[in-house]
PDB file of C-alpha atoms in Angstrom:
ATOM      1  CA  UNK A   8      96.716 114.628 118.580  1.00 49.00           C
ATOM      2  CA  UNK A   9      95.196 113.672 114.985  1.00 52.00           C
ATOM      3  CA  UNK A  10      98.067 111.857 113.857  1.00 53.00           C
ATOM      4  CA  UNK A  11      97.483 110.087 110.367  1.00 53.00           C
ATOM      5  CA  UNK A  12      98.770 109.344 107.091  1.00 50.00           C
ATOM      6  CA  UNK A  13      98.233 110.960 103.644  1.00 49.00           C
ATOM      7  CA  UNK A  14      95.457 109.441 103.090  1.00 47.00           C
ATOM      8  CA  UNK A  15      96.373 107.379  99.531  1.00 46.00           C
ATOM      9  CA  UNK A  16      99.990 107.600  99.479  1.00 46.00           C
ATOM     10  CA  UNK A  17     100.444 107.197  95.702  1.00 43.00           C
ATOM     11  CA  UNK A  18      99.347 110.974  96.003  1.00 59.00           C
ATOM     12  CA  UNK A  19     103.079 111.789  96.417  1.00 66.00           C
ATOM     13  CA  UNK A  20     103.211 113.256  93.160  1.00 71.00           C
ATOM     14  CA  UNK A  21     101.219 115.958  94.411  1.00 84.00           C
ATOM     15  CA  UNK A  22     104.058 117.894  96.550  1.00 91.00           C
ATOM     16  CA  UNK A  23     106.605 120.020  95.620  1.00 93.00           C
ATOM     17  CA  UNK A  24     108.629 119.118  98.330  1.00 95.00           C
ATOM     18  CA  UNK A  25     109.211 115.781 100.250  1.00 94.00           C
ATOM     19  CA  UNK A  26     110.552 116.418 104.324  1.00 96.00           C
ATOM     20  CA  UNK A  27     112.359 113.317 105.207  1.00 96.00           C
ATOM     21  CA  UNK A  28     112.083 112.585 108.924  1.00 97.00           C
ATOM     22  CA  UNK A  29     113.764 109.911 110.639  1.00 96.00           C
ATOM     23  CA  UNK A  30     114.243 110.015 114.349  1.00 96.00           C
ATOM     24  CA  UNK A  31     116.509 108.042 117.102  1.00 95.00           C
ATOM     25  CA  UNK A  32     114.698 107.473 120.751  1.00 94.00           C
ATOM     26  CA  UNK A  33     116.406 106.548 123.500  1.00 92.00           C
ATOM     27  CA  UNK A  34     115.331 103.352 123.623  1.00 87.00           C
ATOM     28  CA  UNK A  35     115.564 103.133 127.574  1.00 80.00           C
ATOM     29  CA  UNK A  36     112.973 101.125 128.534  1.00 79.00           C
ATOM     30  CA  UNK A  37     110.552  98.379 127.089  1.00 81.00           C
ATOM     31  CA  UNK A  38     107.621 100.303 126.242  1.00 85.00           C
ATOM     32  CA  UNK A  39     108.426 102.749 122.797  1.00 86.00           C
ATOM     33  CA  UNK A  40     105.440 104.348 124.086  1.00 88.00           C
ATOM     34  CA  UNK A  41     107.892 105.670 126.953  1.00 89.00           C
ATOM     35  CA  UNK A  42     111.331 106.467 124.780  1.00 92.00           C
ATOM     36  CA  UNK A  43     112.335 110.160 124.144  1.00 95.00           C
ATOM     37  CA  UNK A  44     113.377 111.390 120.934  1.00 97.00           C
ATOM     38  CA  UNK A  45     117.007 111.997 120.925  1.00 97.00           C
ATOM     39  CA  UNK A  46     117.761 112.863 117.259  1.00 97.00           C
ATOM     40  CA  UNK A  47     115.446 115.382 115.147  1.00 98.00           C
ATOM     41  CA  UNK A  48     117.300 115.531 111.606  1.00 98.00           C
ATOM     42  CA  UNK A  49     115.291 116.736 108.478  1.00 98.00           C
ATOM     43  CA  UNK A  50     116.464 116.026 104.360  1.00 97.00           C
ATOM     44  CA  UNK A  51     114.650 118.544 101.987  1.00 97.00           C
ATOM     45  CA  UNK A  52     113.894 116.347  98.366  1.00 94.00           C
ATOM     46  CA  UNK A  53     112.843 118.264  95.647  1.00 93.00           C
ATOM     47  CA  UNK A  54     109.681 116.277  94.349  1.00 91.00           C
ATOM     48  CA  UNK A  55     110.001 117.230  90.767  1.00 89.00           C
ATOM     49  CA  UNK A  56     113.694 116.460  90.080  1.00 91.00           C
ATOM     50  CA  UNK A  57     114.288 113.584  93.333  1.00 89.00           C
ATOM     51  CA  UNK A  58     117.403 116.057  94.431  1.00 93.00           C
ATOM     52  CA  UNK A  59     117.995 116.566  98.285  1.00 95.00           C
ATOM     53  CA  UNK A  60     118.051 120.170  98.466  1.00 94.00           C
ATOM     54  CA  UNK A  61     120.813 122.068 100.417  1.00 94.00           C
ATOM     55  CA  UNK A  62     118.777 122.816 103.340  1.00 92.00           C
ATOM     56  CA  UNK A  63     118.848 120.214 106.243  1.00 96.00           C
ATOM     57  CA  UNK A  64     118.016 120.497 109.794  1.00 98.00           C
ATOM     58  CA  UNK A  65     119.707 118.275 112.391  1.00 98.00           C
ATOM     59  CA  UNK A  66     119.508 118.489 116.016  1.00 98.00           C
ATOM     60  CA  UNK A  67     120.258 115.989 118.812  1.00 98.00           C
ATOM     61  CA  UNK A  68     117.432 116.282 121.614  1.00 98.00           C
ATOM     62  CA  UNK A  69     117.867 116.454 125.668  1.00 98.00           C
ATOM     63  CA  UNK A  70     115.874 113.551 127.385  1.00 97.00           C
ATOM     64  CA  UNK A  71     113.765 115.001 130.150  1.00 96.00           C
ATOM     65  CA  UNK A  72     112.329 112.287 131.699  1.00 94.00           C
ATOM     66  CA  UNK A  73     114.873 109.245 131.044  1.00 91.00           C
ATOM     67  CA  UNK A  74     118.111 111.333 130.455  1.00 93.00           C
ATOM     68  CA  UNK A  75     120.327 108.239 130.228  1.00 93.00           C
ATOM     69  CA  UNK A  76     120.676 106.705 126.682  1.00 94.00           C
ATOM     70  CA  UNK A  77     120.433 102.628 126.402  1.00 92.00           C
ATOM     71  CA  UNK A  78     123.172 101.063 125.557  1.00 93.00           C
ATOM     72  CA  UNK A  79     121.222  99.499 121.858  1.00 91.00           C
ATOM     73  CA  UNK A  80     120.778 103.287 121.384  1.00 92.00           C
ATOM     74  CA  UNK A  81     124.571 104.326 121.503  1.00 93.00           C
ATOM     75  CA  UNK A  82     125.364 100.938 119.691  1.00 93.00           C
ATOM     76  CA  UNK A  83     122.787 101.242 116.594  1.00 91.00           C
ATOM     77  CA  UNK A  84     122.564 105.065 116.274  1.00 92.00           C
ATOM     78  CA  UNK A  85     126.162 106.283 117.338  1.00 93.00           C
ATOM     79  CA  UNK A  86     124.986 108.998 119.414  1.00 95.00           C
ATOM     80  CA  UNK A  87     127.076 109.229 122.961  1.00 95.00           C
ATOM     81  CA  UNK A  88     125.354 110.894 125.991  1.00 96.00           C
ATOM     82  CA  UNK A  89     127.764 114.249 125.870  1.00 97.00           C
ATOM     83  CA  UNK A  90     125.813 115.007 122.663  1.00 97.00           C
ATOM     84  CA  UNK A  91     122.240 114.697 124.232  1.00 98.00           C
ATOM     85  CA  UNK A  92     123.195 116.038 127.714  1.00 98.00           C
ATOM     86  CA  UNK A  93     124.624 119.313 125.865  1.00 98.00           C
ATOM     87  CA  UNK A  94     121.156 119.472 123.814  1.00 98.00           C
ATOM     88  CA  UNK A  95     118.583 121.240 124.088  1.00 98.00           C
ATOM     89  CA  UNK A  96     115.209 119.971 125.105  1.00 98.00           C
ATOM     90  CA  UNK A  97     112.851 118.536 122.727  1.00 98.00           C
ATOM     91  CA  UNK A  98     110.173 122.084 122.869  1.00 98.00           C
ATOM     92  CA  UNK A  99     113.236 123.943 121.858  1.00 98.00           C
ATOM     93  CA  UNK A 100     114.000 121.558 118.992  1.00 98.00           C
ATOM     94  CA  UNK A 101     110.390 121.206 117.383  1.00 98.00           C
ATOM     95  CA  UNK A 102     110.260 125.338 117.686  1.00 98.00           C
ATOM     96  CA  UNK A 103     114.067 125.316 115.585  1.00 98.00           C
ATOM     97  CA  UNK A 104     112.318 122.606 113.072  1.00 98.00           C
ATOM     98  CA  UNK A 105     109.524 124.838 112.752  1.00 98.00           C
ATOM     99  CA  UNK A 106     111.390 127.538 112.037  1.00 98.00           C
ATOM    100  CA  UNK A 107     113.106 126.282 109.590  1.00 98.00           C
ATOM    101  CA  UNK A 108     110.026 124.347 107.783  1.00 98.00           C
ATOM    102  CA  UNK A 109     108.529 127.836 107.719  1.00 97.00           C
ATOM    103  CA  UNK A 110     111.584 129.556 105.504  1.00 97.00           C
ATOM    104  CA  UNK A 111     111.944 126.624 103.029  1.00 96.00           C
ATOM    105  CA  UNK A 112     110.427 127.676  99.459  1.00 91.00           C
ATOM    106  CA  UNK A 113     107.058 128.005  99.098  1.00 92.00           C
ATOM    107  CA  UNK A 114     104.748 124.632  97.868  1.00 93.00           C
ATOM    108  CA  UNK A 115     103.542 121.877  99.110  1.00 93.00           C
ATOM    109  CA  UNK A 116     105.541 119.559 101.518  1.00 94.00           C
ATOM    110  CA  UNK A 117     104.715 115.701 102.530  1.00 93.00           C
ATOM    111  CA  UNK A 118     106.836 114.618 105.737  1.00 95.00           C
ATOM    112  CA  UNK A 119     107.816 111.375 104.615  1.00 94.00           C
ATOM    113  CA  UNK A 120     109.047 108.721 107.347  1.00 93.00           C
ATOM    114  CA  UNK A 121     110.159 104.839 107.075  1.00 91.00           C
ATOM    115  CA  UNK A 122     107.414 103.295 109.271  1.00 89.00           C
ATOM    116  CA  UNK A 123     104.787 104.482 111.403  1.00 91.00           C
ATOM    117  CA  UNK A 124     106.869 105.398 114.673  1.00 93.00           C
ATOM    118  CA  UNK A 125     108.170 108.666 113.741  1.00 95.00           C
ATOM    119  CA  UNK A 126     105.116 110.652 114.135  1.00 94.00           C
ATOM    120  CA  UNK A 127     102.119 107.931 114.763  1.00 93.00           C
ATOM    121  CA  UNK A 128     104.312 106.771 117.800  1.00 93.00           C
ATOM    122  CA  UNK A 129     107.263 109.614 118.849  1.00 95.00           C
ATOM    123  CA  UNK A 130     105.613 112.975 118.557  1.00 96.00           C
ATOM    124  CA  UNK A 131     102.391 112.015 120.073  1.00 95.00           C
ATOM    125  CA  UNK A 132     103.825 109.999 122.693  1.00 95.00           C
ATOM    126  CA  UNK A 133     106.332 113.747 123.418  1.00 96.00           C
ATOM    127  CA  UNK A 134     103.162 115.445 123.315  1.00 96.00           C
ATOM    128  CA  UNK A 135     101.322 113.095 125.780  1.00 96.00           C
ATOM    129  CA  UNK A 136     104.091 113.339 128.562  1.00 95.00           C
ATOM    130  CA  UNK A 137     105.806 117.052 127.757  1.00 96.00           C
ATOM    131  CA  UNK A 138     102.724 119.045 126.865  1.00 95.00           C
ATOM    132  CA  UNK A 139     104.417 119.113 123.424  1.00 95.00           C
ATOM    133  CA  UNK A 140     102.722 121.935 120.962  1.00 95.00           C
ATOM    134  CA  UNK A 141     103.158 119.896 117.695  1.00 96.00           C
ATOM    135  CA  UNK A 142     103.009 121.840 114.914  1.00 97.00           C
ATOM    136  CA  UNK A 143     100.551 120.684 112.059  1.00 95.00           C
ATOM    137  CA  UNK A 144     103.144 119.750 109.640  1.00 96.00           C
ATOM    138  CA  UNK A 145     104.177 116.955 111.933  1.00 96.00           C
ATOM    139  CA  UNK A 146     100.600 115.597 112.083  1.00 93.00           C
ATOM    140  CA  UNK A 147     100.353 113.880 108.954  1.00 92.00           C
ATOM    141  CA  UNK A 148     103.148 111.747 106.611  1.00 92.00           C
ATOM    142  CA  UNK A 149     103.848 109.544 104.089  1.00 90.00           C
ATOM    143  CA  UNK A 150     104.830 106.373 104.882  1.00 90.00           C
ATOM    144  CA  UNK A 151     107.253 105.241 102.425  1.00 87.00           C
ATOM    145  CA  UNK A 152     107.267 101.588 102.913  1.00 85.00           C
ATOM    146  CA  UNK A 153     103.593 101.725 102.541  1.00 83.00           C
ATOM    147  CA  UNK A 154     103.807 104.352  99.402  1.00 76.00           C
ATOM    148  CA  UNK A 155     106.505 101.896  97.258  1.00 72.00           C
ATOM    149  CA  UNK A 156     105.101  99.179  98.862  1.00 71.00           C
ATOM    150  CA  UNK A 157     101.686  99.702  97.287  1.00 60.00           C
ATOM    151  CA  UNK A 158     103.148 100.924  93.659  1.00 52.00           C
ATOM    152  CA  UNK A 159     102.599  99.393  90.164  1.00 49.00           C
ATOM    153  CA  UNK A 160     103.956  96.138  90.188  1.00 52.00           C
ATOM    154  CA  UNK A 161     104.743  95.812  93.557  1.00 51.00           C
ATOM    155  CA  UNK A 162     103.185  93.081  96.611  1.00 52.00           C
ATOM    156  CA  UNK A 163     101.191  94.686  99.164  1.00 50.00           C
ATOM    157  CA  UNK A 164     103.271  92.840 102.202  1.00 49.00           C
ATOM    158  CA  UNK A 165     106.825  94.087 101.179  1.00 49.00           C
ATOM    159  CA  UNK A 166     107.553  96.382 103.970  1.00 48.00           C
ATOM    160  CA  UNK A 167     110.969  96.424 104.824  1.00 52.00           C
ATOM    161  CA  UNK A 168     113.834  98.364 103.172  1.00 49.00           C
ATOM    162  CA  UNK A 169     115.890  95.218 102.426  1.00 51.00           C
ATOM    163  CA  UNK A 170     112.709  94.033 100.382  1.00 52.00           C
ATOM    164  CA  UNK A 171     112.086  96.744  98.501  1.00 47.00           C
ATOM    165  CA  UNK A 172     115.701  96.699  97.086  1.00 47.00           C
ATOM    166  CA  UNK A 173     115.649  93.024  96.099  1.00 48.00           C
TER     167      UNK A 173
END
């Protein structure tokens, strides 16, 4: 798939625009390698001015090949089953987020995620067992622990969110 990171993330100041992904998987069995994404939401920030723009994508996503949601997945993420059983499938959901990556102004865009899983673990592993077409905007991202993490002033190991607000 060709998943990586930007590679210096300090190189954030270089987009115009900053897509923030963060997913929910199902969470149904022990291997993340094997949970479906569930929840597809994206948060437009303008890079120059640090505003989140008014356009937003959110959809919840069918599992295919575990359908039922784990019970940590209802409890941490709020999302009940009637909202992913009336969902469409993830193929459908990547095609809307493409869609709507594709009429956002023009410039540059960094995905930016918290962590790794989003797209070094999610979207390749949906593309392993669906056959997923990923587009190339979902191929590379900004880690943001790794991005403040790294910063002036700032320890190299300090990669949690709770850390990096004191």
């Amino acid at each position: 798939l060709g998943a990586r990171h930007v590679p210096h993330p300090l190189s954030m100041a270089a987009f115009d625009q900053y897509l923030v992904v963060d997913f929910e998987a199902s969470g149904v069995v022990r291997s993340s390698w094997e949970w479906e994404i569930v929840e597809f939401p994206i948060v437009v920030v303008d890079a120059a001015s640090c505003s989140i723009l008014d356009q937003k994508f959110h959809s919840y996503v069918r599992p295919t090949r575990h359908p039922e949601l784990s019970q940590a997945c209802k409890d941490n993420c709020g999302i009940v089953q009637e909202q992913v059983d009336s969902a469409p499938p993830i193929e459908e959901v990547v095609a809307a987020a493409d869609a709507f990556v594709a009429q956002l102004p023009p410039g540059r865009r960094a995905v930016v995620t918290c962590g790794d899983y989003d797209l070094g673990t999610a979207v390749p592993a949906e593309a392993h067992h669906k056959g997923l077409a990923v587009p190339e905007w979902l191929t590379e991202w900004v880690n943001v622990k790794v991005a403040y993490g790294e910063g002036p002033g700032r320890g190299q190991n300090r990669h949690t969110m709770k850390s990096m607000h004191g």
